[in-house]
Tab-separated table of C-alpha atoms in Angstrom:
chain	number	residue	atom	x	y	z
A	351	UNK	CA	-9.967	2.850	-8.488
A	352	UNK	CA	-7.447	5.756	-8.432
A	353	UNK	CA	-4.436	3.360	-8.458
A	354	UNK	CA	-6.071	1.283	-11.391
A	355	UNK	CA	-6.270	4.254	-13.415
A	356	UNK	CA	-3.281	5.415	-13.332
A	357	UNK	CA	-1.659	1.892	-13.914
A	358	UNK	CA	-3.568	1.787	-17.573
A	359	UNK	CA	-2.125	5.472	-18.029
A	360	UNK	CA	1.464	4.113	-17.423
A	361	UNK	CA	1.078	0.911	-19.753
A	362	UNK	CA	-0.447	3.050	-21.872
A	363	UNK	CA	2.729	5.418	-21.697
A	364	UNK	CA	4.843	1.923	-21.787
A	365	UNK	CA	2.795	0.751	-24.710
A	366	UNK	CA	3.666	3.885	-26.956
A	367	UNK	CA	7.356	3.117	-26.107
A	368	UNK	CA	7.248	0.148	-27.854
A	369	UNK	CA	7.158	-2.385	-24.768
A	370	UNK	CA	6.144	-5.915	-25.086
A	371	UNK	CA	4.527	-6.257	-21.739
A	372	UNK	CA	5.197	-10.018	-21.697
A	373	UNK	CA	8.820	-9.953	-21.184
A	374	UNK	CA	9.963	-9.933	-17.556
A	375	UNK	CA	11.787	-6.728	-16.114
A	376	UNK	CA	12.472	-5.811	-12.527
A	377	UNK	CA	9.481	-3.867	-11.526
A	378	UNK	CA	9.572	-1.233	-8.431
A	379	UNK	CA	6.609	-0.583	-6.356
A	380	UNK	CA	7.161	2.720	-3.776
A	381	UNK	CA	5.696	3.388	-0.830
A	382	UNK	CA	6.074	5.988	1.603
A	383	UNK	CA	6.125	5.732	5.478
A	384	UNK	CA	5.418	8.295	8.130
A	385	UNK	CA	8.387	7.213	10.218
A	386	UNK	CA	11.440	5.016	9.611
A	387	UNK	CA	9.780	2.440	12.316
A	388	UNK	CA	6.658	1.965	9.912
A	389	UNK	CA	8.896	1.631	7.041
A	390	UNK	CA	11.217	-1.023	8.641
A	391	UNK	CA	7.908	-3.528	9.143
A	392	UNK	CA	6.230	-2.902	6.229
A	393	UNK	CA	9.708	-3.988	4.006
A	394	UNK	CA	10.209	-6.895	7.087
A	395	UNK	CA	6.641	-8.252	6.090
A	396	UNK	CA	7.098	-8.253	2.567
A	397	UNK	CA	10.351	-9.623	2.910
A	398	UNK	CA	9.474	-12.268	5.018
A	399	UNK	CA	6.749	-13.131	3.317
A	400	UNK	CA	8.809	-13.404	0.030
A	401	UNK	CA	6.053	-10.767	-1.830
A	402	UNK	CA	9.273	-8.814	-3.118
A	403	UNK	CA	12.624	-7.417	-2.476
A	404	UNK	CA	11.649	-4.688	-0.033
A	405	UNK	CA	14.598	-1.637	1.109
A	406	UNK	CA	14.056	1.330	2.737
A	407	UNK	CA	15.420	4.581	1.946
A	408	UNK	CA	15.265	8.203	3.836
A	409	UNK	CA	15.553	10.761	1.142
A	410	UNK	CA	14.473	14.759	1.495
A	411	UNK	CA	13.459	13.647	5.078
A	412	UNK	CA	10.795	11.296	3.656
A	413	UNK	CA	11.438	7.157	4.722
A	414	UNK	CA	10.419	5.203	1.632
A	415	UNK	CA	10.115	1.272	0.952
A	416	UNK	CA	10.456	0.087	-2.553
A	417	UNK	CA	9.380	-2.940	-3.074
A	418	UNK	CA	11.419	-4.783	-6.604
A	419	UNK	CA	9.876	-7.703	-8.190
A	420	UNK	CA	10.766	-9.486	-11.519
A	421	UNK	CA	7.926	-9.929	-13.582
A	422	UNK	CA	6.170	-9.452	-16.480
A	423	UNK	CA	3.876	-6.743	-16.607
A	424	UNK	CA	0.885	-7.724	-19.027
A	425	UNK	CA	-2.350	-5.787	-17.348
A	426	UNK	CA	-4.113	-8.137	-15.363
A	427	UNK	CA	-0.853	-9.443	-13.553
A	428	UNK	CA	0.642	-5.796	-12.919
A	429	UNK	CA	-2.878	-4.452	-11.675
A	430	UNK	CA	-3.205	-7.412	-9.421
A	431	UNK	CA	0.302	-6.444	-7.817
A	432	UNK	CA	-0.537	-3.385	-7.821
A	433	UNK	CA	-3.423	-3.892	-5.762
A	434	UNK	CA	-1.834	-5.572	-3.649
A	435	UNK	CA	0.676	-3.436	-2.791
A	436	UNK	CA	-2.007	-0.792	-2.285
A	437	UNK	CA	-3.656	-2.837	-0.271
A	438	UNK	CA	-0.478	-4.091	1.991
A	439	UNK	CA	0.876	-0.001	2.573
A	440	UNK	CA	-2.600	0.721	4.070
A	441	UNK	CA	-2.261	-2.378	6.709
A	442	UNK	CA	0.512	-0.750	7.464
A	443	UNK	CA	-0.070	2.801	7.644
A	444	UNK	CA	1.626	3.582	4.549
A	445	UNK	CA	0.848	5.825	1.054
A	446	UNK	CA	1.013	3.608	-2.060
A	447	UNK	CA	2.577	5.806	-4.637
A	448	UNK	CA	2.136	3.615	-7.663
A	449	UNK	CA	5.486	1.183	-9.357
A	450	UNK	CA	7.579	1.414	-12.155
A	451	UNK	CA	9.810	0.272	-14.529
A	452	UNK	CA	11.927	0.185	-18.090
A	453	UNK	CA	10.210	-0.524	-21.368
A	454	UNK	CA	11.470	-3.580	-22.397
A	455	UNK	CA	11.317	-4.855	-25.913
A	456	UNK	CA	11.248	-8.676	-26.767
A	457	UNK	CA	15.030	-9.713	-27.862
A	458	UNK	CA	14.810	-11.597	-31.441
């Protein structure tokens, strides 16, 4: 319920920018991972699996995998994702820290 919530808070932020949810943008999804081992099969699964373009990164000491996937954003696809992604850090012993992206507005 947490992650839901703030998803509508950040479309809500998105929508005051002006965005028109419906046109595709490269969306990033973060997790972080305890250890770089954790990291490297979470992004392998999601990779594999063709859910996203996962990399891992170690930055301040902390092993991340951000997860990029082009797509629109209107609120019952990007809650769905979300969900998912929530739902695929915890199989793997991750902390879902929520996704972002660029307000995009649609081009005449």
């Amino acid at each position: 319920m947490q992650t839901a919530a703030a998803d509508t808070d950040l479309l809500e932020t998105l929508d005051g920018q002006g965005d028109d949810f419906s046109v595709p943008r490269d969306v990033d999804f973060l997790m972080r991972a305890p250890s770089h081992e954790k990291a490297t099969v979470a992004a392998g699964f999601i990779n594999d699996h063709q859910y996203g373009v996962a990399t891992t990164q170690k930055l301040n000491g902390e092993h991340t995998v951000s997860v990029t996937i082009h797509m629109a954003i209107q609120q019952h696809v990007v809650l769905s994702v979300s969900g998912f992604m929530e739902c695929v850090a915890s199989l793997f012993g991750l902390d879902y820290d929520g996704w972002g992206c660029t307000a995009q507005k649609h081009q005449p």
